[in-house]
PDB file of C-alpha atoms in Angstrom:
ATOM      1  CA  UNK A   1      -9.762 -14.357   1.986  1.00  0.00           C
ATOM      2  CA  UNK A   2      -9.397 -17.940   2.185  1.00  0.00           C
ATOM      3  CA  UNK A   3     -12.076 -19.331  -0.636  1.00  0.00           C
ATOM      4  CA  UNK A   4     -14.794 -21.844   0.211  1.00  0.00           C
ATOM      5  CA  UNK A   5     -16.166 -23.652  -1.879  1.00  0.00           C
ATOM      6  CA  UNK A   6     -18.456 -24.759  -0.026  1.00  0.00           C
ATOM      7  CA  UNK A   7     -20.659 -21.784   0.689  1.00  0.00           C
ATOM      8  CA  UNK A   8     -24.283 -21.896  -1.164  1.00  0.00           C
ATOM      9  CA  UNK A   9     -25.152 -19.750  -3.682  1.00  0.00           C
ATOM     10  CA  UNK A  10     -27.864 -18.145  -1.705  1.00  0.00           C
ATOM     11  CA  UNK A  11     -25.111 -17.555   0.968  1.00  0.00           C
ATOM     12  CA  UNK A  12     -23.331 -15.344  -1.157  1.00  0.00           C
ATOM     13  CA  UNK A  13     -26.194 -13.339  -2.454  1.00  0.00           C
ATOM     14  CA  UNK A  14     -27.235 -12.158   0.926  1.00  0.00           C
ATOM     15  CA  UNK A  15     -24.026 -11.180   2.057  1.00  0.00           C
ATOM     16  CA  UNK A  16     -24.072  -9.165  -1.586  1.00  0.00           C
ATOM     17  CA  UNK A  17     -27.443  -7.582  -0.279  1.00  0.00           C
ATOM     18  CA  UNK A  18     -27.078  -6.684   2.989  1.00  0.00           C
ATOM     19  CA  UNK A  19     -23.446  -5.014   3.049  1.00  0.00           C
ATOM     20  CA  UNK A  20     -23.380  -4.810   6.774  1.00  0.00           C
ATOM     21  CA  UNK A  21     -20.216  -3.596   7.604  1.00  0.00           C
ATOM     22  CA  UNK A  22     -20.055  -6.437  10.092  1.00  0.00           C
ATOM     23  CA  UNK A  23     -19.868  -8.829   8.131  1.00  0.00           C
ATOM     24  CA  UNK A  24     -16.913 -10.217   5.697  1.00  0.00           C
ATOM     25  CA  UNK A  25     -17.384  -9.377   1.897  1.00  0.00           C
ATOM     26  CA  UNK A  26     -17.832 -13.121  -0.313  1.00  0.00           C
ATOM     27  CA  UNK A  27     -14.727 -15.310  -0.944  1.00  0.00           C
ATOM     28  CA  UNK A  28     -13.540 -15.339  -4.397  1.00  0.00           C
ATOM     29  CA  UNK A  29     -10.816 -16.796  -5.705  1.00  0.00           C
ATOM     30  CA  UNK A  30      -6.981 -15.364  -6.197  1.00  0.00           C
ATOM     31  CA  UNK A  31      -5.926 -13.618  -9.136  1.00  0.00           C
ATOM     32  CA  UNK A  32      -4.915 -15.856 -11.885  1.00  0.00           C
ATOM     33  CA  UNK A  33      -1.647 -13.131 -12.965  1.00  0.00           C
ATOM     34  CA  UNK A  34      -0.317  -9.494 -12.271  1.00  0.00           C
ATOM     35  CA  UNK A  35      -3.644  -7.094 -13.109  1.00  0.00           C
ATOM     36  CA  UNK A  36      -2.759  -3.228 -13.301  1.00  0.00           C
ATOM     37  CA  UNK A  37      -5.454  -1.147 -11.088  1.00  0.00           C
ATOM     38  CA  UNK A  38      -8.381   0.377 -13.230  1.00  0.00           C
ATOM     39  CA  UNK A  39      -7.384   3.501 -14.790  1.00  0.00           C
ATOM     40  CA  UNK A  40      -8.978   6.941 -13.324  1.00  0.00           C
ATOM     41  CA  UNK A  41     -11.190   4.439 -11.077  1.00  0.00           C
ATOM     42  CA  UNK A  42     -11.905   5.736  -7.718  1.00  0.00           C
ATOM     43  CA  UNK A  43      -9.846   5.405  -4.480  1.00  0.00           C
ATOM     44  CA  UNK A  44     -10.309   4.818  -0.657  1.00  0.00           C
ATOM     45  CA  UNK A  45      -7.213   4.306   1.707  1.00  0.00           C
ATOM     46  CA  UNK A  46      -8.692   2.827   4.559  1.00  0.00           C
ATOM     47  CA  UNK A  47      -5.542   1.756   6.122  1.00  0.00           C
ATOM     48  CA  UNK A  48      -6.585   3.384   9.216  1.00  0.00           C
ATOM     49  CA  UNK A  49      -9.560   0.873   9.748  1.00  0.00           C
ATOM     50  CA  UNK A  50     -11.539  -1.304   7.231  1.00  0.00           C
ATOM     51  CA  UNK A  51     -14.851  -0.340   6.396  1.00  0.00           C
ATOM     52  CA  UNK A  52     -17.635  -0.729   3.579  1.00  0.00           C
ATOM     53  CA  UNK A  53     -16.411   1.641   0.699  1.00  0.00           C
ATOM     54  CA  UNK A  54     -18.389   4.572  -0.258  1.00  0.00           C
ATOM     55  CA  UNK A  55     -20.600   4.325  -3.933  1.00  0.00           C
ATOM     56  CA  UNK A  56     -18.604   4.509  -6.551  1.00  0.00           C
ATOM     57  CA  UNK A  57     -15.332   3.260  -5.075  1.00  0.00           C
ATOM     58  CA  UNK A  58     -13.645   0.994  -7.565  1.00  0.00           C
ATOM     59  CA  UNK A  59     -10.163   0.350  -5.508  1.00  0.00           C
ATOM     60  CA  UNK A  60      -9.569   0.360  -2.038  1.00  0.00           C
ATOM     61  CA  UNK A  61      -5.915   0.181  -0.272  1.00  0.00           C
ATOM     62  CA  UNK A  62      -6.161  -2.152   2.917  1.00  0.00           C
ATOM     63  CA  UNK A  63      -3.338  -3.229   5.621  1.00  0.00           C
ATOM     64  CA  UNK A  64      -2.484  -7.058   5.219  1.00  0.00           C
ATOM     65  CA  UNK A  65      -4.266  -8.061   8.240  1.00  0.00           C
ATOM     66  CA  UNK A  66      -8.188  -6.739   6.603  1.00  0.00           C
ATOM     67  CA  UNK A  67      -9.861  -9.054   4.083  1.00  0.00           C
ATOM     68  CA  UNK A  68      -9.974  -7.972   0.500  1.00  0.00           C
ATOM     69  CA  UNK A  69     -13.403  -6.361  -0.827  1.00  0.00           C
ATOM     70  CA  UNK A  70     -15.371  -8.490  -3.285  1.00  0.00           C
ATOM     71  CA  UNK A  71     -15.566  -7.071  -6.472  1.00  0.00           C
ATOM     72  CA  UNK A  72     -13.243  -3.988  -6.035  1.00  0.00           C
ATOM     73  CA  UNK A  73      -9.624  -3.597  -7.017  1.00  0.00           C
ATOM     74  CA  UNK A  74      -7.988  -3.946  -3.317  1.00  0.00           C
ATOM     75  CA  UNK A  75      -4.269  -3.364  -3.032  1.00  0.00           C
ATOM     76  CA  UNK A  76      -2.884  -4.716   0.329  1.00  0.00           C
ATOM     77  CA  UNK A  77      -0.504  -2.468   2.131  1.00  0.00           C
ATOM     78  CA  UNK A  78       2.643  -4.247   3.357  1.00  0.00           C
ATOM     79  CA  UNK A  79       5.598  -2.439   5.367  1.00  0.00           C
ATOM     80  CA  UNK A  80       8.482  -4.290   4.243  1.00  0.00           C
ATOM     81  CA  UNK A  81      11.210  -2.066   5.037  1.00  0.00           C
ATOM     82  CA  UNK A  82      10.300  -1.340   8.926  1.00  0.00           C
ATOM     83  CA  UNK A  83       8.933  -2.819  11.575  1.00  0.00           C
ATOM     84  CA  UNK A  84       4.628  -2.089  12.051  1.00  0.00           C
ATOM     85  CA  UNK A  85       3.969  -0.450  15.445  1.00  0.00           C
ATOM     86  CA  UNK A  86       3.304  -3.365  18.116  1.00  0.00           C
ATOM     87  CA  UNK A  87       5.087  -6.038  15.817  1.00  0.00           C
ATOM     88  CA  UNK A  88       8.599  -5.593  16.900  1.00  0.00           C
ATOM     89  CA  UNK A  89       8.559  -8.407  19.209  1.00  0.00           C
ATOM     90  CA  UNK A  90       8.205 -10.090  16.130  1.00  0.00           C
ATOM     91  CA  UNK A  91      11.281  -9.910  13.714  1.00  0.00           C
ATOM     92  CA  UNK A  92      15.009 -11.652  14.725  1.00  0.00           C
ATOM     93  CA  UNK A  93      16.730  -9.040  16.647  1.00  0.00           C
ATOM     94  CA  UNK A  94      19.803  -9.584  13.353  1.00  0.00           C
ATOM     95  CA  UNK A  95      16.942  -8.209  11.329  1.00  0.00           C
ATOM     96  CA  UNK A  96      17.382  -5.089  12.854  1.00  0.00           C
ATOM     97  CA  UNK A  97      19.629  -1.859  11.831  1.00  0.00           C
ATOM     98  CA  UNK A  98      21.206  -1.098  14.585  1.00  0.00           C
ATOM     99  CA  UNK A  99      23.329   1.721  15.640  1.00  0.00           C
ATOM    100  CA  UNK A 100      26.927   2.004  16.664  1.00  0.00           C
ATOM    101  CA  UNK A 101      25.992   1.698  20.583  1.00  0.00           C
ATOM    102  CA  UNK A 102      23.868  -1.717  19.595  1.00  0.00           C
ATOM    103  CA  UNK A 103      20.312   0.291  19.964  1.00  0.00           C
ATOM    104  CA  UNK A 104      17.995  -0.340  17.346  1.00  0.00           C
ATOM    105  CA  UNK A 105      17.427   2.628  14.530  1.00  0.00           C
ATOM    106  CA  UNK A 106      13.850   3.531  14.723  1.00  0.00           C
ATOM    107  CA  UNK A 107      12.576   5.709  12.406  1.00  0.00           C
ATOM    108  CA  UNK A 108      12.679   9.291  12.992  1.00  0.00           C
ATOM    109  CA  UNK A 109       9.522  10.344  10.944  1.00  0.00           C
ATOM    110  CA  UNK A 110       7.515   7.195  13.102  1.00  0.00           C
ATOM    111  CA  UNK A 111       8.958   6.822  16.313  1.00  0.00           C
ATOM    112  CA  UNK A 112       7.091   3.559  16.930  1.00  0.00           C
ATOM    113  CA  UNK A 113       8.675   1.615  14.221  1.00  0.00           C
ATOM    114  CA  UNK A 114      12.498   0.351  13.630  1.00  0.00           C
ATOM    115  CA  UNK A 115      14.606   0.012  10.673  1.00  0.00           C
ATOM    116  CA  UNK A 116      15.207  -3.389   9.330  1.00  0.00           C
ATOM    117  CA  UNK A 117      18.846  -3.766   7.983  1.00  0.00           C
ATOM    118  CA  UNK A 118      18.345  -4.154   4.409  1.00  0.00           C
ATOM    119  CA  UNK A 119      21.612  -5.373   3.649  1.00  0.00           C
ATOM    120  CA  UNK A 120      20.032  -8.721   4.578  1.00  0.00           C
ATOM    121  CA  UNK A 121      17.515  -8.515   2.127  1.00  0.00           C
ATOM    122  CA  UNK A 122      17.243 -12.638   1.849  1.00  0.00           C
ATOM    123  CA  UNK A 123      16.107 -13.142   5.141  1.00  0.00           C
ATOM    124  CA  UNK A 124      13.737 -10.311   5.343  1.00  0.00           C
ATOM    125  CA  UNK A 125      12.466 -11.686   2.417  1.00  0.00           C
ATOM    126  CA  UNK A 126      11.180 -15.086   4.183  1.00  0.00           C
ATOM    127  CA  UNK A 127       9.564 -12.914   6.529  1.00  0.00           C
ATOM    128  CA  UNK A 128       7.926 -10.909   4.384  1.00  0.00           C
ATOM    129  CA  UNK A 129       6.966 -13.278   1.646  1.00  0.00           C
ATOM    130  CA  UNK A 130       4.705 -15.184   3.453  1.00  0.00           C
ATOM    131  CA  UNK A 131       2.485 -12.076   3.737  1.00  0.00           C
ATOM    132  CA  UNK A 132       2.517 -11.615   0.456  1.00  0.00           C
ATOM    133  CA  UNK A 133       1.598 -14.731  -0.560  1.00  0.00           C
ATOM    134  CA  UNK A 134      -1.095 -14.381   1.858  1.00  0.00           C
ATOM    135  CA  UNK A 135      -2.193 -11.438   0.053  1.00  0.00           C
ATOM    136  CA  UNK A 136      -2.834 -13.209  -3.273  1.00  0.00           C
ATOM    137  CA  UNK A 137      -4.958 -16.034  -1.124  1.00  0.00           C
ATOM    138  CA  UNK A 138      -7.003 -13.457   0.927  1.00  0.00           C
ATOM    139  CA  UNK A 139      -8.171 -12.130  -2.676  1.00  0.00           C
ATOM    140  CA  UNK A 140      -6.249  -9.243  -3.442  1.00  0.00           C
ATOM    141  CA  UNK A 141      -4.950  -8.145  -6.990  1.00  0.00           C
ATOM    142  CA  UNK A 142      -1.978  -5.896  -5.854  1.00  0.00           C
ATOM    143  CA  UNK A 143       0.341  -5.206  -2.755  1.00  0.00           C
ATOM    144  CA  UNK A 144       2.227  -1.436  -2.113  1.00  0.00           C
ATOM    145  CA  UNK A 145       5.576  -2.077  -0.812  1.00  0.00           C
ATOM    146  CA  UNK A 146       5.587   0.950   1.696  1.00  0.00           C
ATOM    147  CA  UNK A 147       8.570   2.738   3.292  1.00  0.00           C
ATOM    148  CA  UNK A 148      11.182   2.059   0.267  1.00  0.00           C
ATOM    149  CA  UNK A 149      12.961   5.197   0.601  1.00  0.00           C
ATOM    150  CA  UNK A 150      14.269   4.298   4.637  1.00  0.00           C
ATOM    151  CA  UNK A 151      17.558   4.540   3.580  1.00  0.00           C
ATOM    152  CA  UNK A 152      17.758   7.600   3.339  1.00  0.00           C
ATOM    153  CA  UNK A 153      17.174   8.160   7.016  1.00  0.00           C
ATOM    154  CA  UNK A 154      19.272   6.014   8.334  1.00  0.00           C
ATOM    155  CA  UNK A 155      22.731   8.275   7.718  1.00  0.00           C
ATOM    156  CA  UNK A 156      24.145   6.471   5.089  1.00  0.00           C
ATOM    157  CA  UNK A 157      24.143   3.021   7.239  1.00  0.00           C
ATOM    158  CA  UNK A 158      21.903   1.333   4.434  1.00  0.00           C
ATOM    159  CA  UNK A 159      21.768   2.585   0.684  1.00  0.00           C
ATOM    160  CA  UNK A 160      19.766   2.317  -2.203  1.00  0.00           C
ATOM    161  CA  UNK A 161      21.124  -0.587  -3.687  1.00  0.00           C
ATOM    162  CA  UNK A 162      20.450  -2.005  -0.387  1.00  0.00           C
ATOM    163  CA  UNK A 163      16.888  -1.577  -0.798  1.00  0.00           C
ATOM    164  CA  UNK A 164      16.824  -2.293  -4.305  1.00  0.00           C
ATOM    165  CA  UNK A 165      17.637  -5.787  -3.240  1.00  0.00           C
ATOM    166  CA  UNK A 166      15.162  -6.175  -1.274  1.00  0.00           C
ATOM    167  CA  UNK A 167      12.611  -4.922  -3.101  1.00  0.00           C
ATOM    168  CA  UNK A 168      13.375  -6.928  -6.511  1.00  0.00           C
ATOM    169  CA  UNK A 169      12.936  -9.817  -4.108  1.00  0.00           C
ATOM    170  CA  UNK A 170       9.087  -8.947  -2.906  1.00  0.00           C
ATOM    171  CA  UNK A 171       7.996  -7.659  -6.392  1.00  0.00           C
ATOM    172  CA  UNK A 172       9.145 -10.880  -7.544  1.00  0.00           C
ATOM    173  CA  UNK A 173       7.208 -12.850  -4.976  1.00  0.00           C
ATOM    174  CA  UNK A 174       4.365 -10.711  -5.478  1.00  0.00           C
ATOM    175  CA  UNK A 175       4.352 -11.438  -9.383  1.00  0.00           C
ATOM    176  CA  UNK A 176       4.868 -14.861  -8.579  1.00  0.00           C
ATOM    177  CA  UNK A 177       1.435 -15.497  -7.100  1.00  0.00           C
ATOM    178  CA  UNK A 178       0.020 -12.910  -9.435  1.00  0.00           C
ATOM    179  CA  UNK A 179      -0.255  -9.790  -8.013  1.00  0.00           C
ATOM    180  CA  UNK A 180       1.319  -6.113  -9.632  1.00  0.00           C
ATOM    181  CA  UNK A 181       3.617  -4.676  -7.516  1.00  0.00           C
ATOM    182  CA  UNK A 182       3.132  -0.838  -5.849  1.00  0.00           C
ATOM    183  CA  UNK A 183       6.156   1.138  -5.390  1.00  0.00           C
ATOM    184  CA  UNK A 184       4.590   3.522  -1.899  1.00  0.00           C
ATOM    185  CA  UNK A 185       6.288   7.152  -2.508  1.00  0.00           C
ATOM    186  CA  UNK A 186       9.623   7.551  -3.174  1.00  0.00           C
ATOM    187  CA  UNK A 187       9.282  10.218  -5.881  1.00  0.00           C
ATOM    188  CA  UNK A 188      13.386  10.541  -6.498  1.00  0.00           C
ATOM    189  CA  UNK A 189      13.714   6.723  -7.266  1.00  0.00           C
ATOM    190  CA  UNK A 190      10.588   5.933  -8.895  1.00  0.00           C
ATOM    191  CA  UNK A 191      12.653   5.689 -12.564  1.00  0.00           C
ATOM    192  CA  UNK A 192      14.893   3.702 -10.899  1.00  0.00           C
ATOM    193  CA  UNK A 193      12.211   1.204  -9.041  1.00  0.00           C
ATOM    194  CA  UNK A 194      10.378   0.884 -11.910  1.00  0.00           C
ATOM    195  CA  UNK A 195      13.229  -0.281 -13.984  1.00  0.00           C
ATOM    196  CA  UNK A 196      15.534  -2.010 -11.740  1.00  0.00           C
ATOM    197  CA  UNK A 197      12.959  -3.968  -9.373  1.00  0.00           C
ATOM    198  CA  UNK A 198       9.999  -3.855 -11.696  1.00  0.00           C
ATOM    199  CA  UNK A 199       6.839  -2.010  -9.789  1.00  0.00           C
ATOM    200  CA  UNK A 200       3.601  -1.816 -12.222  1.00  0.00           C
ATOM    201  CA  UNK A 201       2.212   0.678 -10.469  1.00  0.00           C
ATOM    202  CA  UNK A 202       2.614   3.463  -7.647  1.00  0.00           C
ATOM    203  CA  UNK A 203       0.991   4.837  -4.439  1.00  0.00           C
ATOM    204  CA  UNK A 204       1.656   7.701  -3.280  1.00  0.00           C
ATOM    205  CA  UNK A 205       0.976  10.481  -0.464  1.00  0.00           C
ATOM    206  CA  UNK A 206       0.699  14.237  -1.227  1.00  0.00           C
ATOM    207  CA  UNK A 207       2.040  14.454  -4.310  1.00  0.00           C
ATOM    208  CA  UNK A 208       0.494  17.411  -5.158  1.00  0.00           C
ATOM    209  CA  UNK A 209       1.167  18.902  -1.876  1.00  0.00           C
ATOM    210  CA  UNK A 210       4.677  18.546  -2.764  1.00  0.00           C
ATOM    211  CA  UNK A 211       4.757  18.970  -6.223  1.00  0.00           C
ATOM    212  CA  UNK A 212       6.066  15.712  -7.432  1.00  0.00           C
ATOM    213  CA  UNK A 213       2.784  14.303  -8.912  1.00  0.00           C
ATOM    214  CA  UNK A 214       4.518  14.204 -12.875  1.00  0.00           C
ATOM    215  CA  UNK A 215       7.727  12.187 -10.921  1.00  0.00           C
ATOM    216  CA  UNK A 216       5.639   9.218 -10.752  1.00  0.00           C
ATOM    217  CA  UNK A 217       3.240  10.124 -13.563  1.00  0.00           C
ATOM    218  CA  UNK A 218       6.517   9.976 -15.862  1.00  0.00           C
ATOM    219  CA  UNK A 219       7.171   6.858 -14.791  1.00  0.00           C
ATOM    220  CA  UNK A 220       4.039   4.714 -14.555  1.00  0.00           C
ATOM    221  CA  UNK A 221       1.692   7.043 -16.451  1.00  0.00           C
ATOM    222  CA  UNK A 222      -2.131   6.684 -15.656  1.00  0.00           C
ATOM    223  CA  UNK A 223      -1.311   3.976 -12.881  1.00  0.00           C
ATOM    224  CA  UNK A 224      -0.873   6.202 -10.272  1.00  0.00           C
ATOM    225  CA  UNK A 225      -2.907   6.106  -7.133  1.00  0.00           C
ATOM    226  CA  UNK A 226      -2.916   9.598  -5.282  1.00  0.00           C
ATOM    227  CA  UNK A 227      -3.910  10.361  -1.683  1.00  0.00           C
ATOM    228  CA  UNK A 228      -4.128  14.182  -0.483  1.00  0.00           C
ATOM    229  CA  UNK A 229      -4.498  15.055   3.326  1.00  0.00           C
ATOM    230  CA  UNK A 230      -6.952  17.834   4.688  1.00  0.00           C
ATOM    231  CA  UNK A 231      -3.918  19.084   7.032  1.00  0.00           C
ATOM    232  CA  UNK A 232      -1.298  19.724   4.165  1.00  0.00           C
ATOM    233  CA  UNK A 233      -3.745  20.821   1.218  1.00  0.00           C
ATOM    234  CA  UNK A 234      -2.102  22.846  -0.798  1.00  0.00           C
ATOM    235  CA  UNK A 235      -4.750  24.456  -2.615  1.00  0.00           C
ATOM    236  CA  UNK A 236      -8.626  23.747  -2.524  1.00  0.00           C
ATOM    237  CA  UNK A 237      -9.851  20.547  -3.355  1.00  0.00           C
ATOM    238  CA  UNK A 238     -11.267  21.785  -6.919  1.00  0.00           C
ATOM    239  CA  UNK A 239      -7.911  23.220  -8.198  1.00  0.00           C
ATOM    240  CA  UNK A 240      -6.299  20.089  -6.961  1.00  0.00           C
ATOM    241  CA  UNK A 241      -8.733  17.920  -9.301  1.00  0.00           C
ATOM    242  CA  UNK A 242      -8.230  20.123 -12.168  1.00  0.00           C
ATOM    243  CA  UNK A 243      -4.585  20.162 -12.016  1.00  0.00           C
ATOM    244  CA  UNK A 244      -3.880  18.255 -15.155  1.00  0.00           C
ATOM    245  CA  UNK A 245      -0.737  17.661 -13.009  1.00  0.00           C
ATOM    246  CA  UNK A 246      -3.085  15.010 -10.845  1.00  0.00           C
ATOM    247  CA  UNK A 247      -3.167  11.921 -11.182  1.00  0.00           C
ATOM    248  CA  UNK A 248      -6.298  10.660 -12.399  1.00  0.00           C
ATOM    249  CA  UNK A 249      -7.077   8.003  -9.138  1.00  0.00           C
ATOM    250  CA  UNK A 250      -6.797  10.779  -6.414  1.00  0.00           C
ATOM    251  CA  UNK A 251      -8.415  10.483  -3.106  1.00  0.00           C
ATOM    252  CA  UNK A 252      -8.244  13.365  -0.197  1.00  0.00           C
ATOM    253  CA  UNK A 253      -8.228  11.344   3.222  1.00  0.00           C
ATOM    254  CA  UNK A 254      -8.247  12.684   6.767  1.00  0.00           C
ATOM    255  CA  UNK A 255      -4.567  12.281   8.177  1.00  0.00           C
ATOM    256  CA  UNK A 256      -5.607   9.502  10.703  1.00  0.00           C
ATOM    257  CA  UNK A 257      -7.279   7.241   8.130  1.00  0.00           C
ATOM    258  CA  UNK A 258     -10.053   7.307  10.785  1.00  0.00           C
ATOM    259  CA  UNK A 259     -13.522   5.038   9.608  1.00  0.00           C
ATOM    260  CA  UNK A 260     -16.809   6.346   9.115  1.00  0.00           C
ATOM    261  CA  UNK A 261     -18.128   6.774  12.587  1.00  0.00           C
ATOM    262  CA  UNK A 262     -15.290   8.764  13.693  1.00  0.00           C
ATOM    263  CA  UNK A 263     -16.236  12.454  13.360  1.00  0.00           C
ATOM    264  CA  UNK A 264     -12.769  13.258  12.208  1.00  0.00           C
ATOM    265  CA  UNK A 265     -13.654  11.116   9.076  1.00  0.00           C
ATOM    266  CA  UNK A 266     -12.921  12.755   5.442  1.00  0.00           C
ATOM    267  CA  UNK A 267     -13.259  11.345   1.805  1.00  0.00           C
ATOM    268  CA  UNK A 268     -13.154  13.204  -1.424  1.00  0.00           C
ATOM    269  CA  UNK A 269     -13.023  11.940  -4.289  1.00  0.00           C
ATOM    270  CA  UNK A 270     -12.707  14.184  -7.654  1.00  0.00           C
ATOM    271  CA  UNK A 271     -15.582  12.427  -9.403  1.00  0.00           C
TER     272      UNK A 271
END
């Protein structure tokens, strides 16, 4: 969030107190360099709505458009590699990968987002910088670069070099205004990512589920952020946590991502 300097001390202190969950968490200022997220801390993924963390929480995964939480770890969730559901109006129609009959490619795991042709990685990139640099003002320490693996489902139209390109070009934004880097999934190219583009870090979805967890682990070690959905457990909760296959940051998350007061809300931690 913007900082303001201007706010009294006494300002700040209530917001601290009361925690309503209407309310927007204190300003503080950006991070002064790329900070790795706390090892074995605790996890929410709220990208499904932004709420007030439960106790204990340490890092929390938000979409670019919530405000960073005071005092936690927050990683801001940024889809640079398709378009977000109700933002295709948005992007150049050149900017997207379209197919032979002119129709744009939209995604055939989420129908309500399109492919951006990553062979024109430079101007996707001064799209999508801006929102990373907003990132780093809004107060966040990290950003997860999410859908990285598209090419693969776009039948051989875009390739991995393709998105390499483009994603050397947001980590180095991101570590340009000081934030670490999140490479989102991705298990078969996370050597790759990690050496070619430079991620610090990685986020990703039912690793244990599919038994990939030590694919990432390998790669970035204890800076792995897990998230496990109720619908595609593959084992109870407590064999999942002692798995020493886990990651040590693992959160299990109903598949919606719903808040709180929805009934279909779920959040585990292994703590």
């Amino acid at each position: 969030m913007i900082v303001r300097r201007a706010l009294t001390l006494l300002a700040a202190t209530v917001l601290l107190l009361t925690g309503c969950a209407g309310q927007s968490p204190p300003p503080h200022d950006p991070p002064a360099g790329p900070r790795l997220p706390p090892v074995g801390g605790q996890l929410d993924y709220q990208l499904g709505g932004a709420y007030d963390p439960p106790d204990g929480v340490e890092m929390v995964v938000r979409d670019r458009a919530a405000a960073s939480v005071n005092g936690l770890y927050s990683v801001c969730y940024v889809n640079g590699f398709q378009t977000q559901p109700g933002e295709l109006d948005t992007w150049p129609e050149n900017l997207l990968l379209r197919d032979d009959g002119g129709e744009p490619v939209i995604d055939p795991d989420w129908p309500d987002e399109v492919i951006l042709d990553t062979r024109k990685a430079d101007e996707i990139a001064k799209i999508v910088g801006p929102w990373i640099r907003d990132c780093a003002s809004d107060g966040f320490y990290a950003v997860e670069f999410d859908n990285l693996d598209t090419y693969t489902r776009t039948d051989g139209a875009l390739s991995r070099d393709d998105a390499l390109d483009l994603a050397t070009l947001l980590v180095d934004t991101a570590h340009d205004v000081g934030l670490a880097a999140g490479q989102k999934n991705a298990a078969e190219d996370a050597s790759f990512l990690r050496s070619r583009a430079g991620f610090d870090f990685a986020v990703v979805e039912e690793c244990a589920a599919y038994e990939e967890c030590s694919a990432y682990t390998e790669v970035y070690g204890d800076h792995v952020l897990a998230i496990e959905y109720t619908d595609n457990l593959p084992r109870p909760w407590d064999e999942v946590c002692g798995d020493p296959e886990t990651p040590a940051s693992v959160v299990l998350r109903d598949r919606e991502l719903v808040t709180p007061d929805d009934p279909g809300y779920v959040f585990e931690t292994c703590g």
